[in-house]
Coordinates of C-alpha atoms and ligand atoms in Angstrom, one line a residue:
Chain W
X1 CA 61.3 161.9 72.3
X2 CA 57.8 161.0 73.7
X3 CA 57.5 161.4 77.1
X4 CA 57.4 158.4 79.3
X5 CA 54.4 157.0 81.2
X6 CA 55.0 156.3 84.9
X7 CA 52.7 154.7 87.1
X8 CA 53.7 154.5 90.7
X9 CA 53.1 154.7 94.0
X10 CA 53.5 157.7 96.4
X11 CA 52.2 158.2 100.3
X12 CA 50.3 155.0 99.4
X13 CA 48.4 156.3 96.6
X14 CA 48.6 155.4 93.0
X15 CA 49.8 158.4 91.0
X16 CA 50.5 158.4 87.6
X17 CA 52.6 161.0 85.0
X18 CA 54.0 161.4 81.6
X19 CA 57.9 162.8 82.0
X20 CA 60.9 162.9 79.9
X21 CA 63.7 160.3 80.3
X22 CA 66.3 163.1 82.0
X23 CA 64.0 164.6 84.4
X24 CA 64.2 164.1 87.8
X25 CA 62.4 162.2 90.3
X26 CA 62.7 165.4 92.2
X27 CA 61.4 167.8 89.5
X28 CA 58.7 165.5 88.7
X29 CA 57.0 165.8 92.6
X30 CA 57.9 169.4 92.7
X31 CA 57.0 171.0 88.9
X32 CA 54.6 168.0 87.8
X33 CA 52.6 166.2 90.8
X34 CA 52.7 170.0 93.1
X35 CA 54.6 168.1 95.9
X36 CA 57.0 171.0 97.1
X37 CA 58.4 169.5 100.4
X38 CA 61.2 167.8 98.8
X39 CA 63.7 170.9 97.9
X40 CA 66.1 171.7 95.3
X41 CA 69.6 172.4 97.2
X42 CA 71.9 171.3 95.7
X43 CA 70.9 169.0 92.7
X44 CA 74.1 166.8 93.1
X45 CA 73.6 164.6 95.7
X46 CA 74.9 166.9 98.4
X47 CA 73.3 168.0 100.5
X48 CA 69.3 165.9 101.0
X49 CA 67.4 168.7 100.9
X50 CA 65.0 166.4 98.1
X51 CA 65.6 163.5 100.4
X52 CA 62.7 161.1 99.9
X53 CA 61.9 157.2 100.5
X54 CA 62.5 154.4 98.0
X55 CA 61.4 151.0 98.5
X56 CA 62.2 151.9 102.3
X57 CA 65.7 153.2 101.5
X58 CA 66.4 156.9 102.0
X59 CA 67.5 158.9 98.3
X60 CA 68.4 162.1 96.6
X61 CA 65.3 162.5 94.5
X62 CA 67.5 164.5 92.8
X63 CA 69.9 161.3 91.5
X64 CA 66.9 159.6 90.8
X65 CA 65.3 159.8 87.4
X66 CA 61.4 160.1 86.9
X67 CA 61.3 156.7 84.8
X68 CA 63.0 154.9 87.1
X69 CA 60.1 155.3 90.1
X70 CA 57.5 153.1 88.0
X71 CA 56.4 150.7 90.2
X72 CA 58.6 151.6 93.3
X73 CA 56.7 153.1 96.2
X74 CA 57.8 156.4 97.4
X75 CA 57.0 158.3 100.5
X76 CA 57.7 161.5 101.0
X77 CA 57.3 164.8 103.9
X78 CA 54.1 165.0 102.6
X79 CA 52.9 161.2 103.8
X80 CA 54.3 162.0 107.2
X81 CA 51.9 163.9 109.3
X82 CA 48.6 161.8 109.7
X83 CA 45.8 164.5 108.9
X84 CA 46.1 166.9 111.0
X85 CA 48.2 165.1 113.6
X86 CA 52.1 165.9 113.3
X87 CA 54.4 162.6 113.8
X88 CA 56.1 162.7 116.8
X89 CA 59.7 164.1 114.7
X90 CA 57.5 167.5 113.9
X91 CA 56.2 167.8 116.9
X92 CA 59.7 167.7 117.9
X93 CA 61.3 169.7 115.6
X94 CA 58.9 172.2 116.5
X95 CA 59.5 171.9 120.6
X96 CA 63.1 172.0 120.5
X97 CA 63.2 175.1 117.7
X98 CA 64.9 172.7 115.2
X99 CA 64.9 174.7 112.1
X100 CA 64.9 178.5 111.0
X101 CA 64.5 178.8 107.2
X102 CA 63.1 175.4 106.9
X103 CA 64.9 174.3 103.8
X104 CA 66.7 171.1 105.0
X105 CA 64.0 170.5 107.2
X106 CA 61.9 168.1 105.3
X107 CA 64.9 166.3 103.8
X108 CA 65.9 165.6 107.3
X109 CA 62.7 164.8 108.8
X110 CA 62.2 161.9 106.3
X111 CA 65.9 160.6 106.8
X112 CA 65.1 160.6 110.3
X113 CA 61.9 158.5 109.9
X114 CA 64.1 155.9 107.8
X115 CA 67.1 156.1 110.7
X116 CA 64.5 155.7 113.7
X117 CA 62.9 152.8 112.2
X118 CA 66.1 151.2 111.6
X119 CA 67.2 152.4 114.9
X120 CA 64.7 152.9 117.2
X121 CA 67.8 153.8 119.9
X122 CA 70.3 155.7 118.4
X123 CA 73.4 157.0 120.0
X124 CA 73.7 161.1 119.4
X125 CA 77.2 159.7 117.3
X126 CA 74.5 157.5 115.4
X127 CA 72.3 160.2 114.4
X128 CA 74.9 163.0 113.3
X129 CA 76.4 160.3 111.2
X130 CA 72.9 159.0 109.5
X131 CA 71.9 162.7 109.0
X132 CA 75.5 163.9 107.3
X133 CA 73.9 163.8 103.9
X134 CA 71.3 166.1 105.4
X135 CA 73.1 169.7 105.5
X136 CA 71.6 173.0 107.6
X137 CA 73.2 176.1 107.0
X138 CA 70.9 177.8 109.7
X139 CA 70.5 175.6 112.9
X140 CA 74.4 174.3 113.6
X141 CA 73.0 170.9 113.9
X142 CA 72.6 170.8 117.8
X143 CA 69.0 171.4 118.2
X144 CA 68.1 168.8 115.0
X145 CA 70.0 166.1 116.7
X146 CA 68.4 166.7 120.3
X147 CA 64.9 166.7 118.3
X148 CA 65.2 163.5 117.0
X149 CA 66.7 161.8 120.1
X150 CA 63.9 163.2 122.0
X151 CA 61.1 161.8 119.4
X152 CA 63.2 158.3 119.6
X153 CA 62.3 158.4 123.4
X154 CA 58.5 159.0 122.8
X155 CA 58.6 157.0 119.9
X156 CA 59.7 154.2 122.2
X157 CA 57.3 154.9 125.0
X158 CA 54.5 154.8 123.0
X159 CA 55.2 151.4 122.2
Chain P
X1 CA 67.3 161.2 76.3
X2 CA 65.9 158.2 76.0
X3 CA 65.4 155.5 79.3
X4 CA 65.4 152.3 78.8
X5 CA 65.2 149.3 81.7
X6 CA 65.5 146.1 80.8
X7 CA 65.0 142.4 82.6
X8 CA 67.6 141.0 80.7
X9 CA 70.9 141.2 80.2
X10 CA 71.0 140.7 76.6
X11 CA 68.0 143.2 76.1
X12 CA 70.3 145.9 78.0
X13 CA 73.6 144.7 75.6
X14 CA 71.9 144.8 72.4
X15 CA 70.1 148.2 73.5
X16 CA 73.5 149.6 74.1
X17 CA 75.0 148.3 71.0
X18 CA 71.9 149.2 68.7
X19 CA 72.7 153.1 70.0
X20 CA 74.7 155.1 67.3
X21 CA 74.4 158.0 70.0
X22 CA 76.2 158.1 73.3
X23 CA 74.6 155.4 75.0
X24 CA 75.3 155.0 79.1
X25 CA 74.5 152.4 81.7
X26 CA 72.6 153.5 85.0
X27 CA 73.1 151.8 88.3
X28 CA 72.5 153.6 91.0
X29 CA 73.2 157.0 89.5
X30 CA 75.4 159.3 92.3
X31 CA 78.4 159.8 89.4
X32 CA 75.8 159.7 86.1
X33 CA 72.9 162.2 87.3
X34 CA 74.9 164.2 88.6
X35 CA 77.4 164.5 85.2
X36 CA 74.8 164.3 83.6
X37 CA 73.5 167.4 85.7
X38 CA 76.7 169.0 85.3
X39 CA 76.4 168.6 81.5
X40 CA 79.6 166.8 81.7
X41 CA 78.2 163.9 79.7
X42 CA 74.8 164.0 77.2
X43 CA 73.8 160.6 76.8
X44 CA 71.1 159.8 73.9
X45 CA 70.4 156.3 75.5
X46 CA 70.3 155.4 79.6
X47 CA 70.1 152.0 79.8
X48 CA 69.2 151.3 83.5
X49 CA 70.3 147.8 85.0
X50 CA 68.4 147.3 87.8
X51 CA 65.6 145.3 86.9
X52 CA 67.8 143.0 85.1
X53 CA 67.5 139.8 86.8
X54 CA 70.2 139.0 89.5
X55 CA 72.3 142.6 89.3
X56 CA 70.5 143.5 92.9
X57 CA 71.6 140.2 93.9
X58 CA 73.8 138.3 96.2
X59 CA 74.7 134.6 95.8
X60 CA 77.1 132.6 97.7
X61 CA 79.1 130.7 95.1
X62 CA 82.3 128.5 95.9
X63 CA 82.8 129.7 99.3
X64 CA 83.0 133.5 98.2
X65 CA 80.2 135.6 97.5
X66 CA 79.2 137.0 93.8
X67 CA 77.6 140.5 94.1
X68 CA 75.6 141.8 91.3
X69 CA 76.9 145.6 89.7
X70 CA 73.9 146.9 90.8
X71 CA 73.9 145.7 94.2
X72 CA 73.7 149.2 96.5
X73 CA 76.5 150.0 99.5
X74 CA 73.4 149.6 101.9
X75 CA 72.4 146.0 100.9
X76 CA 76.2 145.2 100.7
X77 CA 76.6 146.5 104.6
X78 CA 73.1 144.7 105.5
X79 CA 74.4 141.1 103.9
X80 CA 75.8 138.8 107.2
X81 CA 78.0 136.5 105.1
X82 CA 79.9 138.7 103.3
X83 CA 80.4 141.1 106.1
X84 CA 82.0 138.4 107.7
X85 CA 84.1 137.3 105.3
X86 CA 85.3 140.6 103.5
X87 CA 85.2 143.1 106.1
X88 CA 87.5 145.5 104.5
X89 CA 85.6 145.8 101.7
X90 CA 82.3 146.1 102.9
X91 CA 83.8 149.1 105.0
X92 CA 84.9 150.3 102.1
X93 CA 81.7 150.6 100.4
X94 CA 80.4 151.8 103.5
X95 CA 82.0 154.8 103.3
X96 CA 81.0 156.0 100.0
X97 CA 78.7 159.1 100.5
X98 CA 75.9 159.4 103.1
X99 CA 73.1 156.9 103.7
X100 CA 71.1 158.8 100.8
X101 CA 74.2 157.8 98.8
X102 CA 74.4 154.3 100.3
X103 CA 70.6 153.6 99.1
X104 CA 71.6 153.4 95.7
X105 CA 75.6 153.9 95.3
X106 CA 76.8 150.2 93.3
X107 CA 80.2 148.1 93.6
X108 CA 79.9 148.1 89.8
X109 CA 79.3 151.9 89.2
X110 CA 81.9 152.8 91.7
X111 CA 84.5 150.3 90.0
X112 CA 83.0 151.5 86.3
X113 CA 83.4 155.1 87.0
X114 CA 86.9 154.7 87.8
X115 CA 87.8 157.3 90.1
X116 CA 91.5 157.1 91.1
X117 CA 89.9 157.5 94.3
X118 CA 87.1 155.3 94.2
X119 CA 86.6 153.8 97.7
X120 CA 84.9 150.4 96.8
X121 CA 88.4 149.5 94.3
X122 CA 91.0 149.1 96.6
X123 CA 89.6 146.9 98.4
X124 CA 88.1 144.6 95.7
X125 CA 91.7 144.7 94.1
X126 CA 93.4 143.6 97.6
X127 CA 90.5 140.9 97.6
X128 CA 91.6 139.7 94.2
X129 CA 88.0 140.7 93.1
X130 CA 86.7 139.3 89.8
X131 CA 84.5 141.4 87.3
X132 CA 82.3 138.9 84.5
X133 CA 81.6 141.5 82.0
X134 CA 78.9 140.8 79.2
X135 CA 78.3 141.6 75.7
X136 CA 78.0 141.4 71.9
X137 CA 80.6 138.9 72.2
X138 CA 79.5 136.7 74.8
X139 CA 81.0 137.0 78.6
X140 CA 84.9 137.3 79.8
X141 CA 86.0 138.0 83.3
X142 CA 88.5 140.9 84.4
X143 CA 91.0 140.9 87.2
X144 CA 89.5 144.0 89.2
X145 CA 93.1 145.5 89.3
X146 CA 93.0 145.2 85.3
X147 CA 89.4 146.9 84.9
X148 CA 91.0 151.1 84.9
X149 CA 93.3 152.5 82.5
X150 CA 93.1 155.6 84.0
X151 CA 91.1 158.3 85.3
X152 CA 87.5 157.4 84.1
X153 CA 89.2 154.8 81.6
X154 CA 88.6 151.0 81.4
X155 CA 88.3 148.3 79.6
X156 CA 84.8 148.1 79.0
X157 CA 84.4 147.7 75.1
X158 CA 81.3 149.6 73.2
X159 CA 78.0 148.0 74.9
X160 CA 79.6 145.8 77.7
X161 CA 78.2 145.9 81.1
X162 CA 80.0 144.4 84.2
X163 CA 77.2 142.2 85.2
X164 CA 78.5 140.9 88.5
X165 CA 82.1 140.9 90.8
X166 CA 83.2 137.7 92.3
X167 CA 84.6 138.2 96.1
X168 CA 86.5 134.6 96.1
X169 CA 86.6 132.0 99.3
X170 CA 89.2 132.8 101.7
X171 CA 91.2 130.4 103.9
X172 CA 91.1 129.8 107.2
X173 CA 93.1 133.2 109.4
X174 CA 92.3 135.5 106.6
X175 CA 91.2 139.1 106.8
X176 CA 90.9 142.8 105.0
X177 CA 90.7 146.2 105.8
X178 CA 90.4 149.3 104.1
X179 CA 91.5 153.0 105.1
X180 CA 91.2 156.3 103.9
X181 CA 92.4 159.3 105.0
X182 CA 89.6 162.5 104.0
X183 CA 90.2 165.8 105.9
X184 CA 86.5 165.4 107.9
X185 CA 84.8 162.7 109.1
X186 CA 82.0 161.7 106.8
X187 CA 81.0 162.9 102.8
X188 CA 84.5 163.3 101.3
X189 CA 86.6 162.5 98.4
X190 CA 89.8 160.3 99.9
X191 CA 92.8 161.9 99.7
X192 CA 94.8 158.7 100.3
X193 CA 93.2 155.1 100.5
X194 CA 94.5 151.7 101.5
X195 CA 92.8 148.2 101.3
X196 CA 94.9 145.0 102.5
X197 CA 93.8 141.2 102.4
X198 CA 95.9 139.0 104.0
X199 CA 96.1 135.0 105.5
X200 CA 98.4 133.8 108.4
X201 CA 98.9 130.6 108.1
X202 CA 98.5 127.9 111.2
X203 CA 102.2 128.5 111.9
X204 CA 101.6 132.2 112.6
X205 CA 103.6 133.8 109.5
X206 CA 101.5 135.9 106.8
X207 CA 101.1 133.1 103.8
X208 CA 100.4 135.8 101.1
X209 CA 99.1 139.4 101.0
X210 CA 97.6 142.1 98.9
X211 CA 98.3 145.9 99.1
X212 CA 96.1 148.2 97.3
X213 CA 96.1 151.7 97.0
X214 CA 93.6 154.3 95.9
X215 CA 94.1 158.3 95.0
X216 CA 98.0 157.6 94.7
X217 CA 98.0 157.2 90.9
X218 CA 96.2 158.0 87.5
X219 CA 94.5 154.6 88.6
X220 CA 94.0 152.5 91.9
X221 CA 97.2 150.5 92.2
X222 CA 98.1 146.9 93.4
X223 CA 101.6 147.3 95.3
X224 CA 102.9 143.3 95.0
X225 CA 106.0 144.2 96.7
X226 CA 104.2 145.4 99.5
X227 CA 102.8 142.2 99.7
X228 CA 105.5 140.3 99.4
X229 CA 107.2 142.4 102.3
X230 CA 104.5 140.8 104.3
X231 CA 104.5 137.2 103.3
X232 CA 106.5 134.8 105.2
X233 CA 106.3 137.3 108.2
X234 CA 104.6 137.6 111.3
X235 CA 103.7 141.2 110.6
X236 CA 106.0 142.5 112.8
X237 CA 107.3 146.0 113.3
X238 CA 110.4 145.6 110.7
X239 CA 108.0 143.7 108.6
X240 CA 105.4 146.2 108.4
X241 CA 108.1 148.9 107.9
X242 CA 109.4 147.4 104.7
X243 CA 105.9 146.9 103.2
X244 CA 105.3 150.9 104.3
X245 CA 108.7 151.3 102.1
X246 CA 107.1 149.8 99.4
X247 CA 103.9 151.3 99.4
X248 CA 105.6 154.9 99.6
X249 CA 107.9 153.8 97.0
X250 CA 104.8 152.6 94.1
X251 CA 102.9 156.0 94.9
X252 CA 103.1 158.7 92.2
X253 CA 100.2 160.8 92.9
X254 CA 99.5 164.4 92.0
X255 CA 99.4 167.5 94.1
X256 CA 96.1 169.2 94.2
X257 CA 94.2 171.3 96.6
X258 CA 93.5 167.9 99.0
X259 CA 96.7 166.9 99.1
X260 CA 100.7 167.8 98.2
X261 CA 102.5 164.4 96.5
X262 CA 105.1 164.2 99.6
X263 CA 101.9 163.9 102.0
X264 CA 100.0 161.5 100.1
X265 CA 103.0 159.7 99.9
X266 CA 103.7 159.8 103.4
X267 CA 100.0 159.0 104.3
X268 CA 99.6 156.4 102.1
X269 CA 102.2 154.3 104.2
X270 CA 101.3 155.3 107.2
X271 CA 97.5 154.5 106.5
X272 CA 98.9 150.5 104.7
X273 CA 100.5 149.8 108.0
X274 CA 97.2 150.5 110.1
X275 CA 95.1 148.9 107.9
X276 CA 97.4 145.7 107.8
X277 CA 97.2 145.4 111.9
X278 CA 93.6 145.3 111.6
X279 CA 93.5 143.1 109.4
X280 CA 95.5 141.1 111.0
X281 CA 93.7 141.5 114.4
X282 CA 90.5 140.6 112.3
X283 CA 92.3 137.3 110.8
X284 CA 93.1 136.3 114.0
X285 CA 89.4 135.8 114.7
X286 CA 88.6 135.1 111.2
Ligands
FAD1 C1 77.3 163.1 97.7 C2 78.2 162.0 97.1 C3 79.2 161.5 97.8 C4 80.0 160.5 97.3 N1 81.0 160.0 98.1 C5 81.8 159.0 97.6 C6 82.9 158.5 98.4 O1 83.0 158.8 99.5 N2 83.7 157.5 97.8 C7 83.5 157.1 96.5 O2 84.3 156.3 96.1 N3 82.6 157.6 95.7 C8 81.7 158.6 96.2 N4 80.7 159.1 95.4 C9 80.6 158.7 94.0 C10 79.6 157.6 93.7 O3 78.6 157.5 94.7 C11 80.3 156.2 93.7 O4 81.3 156.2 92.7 C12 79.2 155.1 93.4 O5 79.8 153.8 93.7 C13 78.8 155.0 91.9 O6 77.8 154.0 91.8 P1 76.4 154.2 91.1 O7 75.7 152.9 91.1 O8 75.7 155.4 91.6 O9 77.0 154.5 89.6 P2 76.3 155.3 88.4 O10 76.3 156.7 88.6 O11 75.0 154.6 88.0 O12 77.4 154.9 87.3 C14 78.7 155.4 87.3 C15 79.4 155.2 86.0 O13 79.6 153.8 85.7 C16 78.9 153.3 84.6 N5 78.3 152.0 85.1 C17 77.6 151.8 86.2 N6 77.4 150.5 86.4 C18 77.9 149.9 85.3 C19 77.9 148.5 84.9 N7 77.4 147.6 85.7 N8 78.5 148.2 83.7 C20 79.0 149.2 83.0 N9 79.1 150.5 83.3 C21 78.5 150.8 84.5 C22 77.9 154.4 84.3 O14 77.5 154.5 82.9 C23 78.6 155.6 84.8 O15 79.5 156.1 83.8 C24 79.8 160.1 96.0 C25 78.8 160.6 95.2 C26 77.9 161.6 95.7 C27 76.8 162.1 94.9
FES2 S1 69.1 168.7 95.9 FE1 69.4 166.6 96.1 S2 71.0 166.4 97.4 FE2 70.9 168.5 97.2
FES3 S1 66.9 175.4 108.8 FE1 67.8 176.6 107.2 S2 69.0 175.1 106.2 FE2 68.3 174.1 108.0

């Protein structure tokens, strides 16, 4: 088979590749385009370590086939921080020691962004139940949720 | 593997039917990609559905509501009217997988999978859910409860797609609910699950009922005697006692390392009961 042609956009910018029709939205940022955040945990839909954003919905890039992004819009860890400047969830993450390996943690950062602009106020019930696709073998949860209430509260002050 | 993704149904049907390969439809793609990661299945076609022309949609239609197969567990949940209307099985849907899961998880892939214990089918079968199939013979419509044969068995024919799944109108004092029992909170396989759809009547007394159960049997079951234990009732304790005696009396399920048969059995009843008093409690506003 020829590969396929995909034009698409990612982080707001026009990006286009050649993959074949089983591959992976996933493998195609991380082995084609040299966008690493998104991780490889699990590659069955466990786990959100390749979490990324659809058309504004939260996915496994991993149950997402390359084709299938042409003409979607995707944003991923990479989009998040503007520059230099960290969003207010990594500054976060960072205050409140919310990772340790890192692994989950852009997965979870990105379902965050999608929860919190849903949800600007979520209850801590709220957020462990948006983030149960996300899993952290390292952190026991605690310190990711308080992170992300926390950047809901500046998140809403500096509104 | 070759992707296709058509904007028209008949383009997708006669793709599937050209295919002397395996050929498979993609919806939203939580059971293919990952058997297909697995190397549990090694399709030569993928025929993805969801640019075809009203599969992502929702139209209201004679009172009920028609969802497209492609229509994902988040836009279901986000949809006002049928949230109102069918309750039990938009929490149903809800609870399949997490919200990456819920982006792109579909009614028809969940229903087309067949999964003894998919969550989505009991409670389209206690809704008397339609399915309007299409393809190289034109359309035909399938009682939800008639769609599995068994465990990832239906009665799709070579290059037929369920295009779309009828959720009929509903009279006045009618309500659903659905209930699964999973041994954590959230991300689980159910180990017992009930849906129930039922109308009182002006008078007070249950004028018909539906009793569906999933992860009880080789497929998800429709208990009629269950229902009928209902009907004619007010849902009272003697009531809902016989219709538990008739869902624990239609399960045959299997023991396996979620459950043992006596304690889906016992589950299942208990969970039928619970689910009927909230959907009666939800009728009562309905
Ligand atoms: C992490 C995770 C958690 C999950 N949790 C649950 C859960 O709690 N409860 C539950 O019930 N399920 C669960 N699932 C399974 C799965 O998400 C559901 O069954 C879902 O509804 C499948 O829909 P889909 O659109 O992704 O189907 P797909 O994967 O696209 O398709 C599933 C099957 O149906 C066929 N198909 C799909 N649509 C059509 C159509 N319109 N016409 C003909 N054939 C079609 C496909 O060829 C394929 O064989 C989970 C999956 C994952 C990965
Ligand atoms: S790698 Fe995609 S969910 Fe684990
Ligand atoms: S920080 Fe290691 S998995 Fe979450």
């Amino acid at each position: 088979m020829a590969p396929i042609t995909v034009t698409t956009t990612i982080n707001g910018e026009a990006v286009s590749y050649l993959c074949e029709g089983d591959e992976t939205l996933l493998d195609v940022l991380r082995d084609r385009l040299g966008l690493t955040g998104a991780k490889e945990g699990c590659s069955t839909g466990d786990c959100g370590a390749c979490s990324v954003v659809l058309d504004g919905r939260v996915v496994c890039s991993c149950l997402v086939l390359g084709a299938e992004a042409a003409g979607r819009e995707i944003e991923t860890i990479e989009g998040m921080a503007d520059g230099e400047t960290l969003h207010p969830l990594q500054e976060k993450f960072i205050e409140h020691a919310a990772l340790q390996c890192g692994v989950c943690t852009p997965g979870i950062l990105v379902a965050a962004q999608v929860l919190l602009a849903r949800n600007p106020s979520p209850s801590e019930e709220e957020v462990r139940f948006g983030l149960a696709g996300n899993l952290c073998r390292c952190t026991g949860y605690d310190k990711i949720v308080r992170a992300v209430l926390d950047a809901a509260d500046t998140m809403r002050d500096g509104q | 593997m070759r992707y296709e993704a058509p904007e028209n149904i008949e383009t997708a049907v006669k793709l599937l039917a050209g295919e002397t390969g395996n050929a498979r439809v993609l919806a939203g793609g939580t059971d293919l990609l990952v058997q297909l990661r697995l190397g549990h299945v090694e399709p030569d076609l993928v025929v993805d559905i969801k640019r075809i022309a009203g599969l992502q949609a929702i139209t209201a239609e004679d009172g009920g509501f028609r969802i497209g197969a492609a229509v994902s567990g988040a836009q279901l949940g986000e949809h006002d009217g049928v949230r109102a209307l069918w309750p039990g099985v938009v929490e149903a849907v809800g609870l399949i997988g997490s919200t990456q899961v819920q982006g792109r998880a579909s009614i028809g892939g969940n229903l087309c999978n067949a999964s003894p214990a998919a969550d989505a089918v009991p409670a389209l079968v206690a809704a008397g859910a339609v399915a309007t199939i299409a393809g190289p013979d034109g359309r035909r419509e399938v009682a939800v409860e008639n769609f599995a044969t068994g465990p990832g068995r239906t009665v799709l024919a070579a290059a037929e797609i369920v295009e779309s799944i009828l959720l009929p109108a509903r009279a006045p004092g009618s309500s659903d609910a659905y209930l699964r029992f999973i041994p954590r909170s959230e991300m689980d396989i159910a180990v017992v699950g009930a849906g129930i759809s039922l109308t009182m009547a002006g008078s007070g007394k249950c004028s018909g009922a539906r009793v569906a159960l999933g992860a009880v049997a080789e497929r998800v079951l429709l208990v009629e005697e269950a229902g009928e234990a209902l009907t004619g009732t007010n849902l009272d304790d003697r009531a809902l006692s016989r219709m538990g005696d008739a869902v624990a009396a239609a399960c045959r399920p299997i023991d396996d390392k979620r459950g043992t048969k006596v304690f889906r059995t016992k589950v299942a009843r208990v969970l039928a009961i619970r689910a009927a008093k909230i959907a009666l409690e939800r009728a009562g506003r309905a």
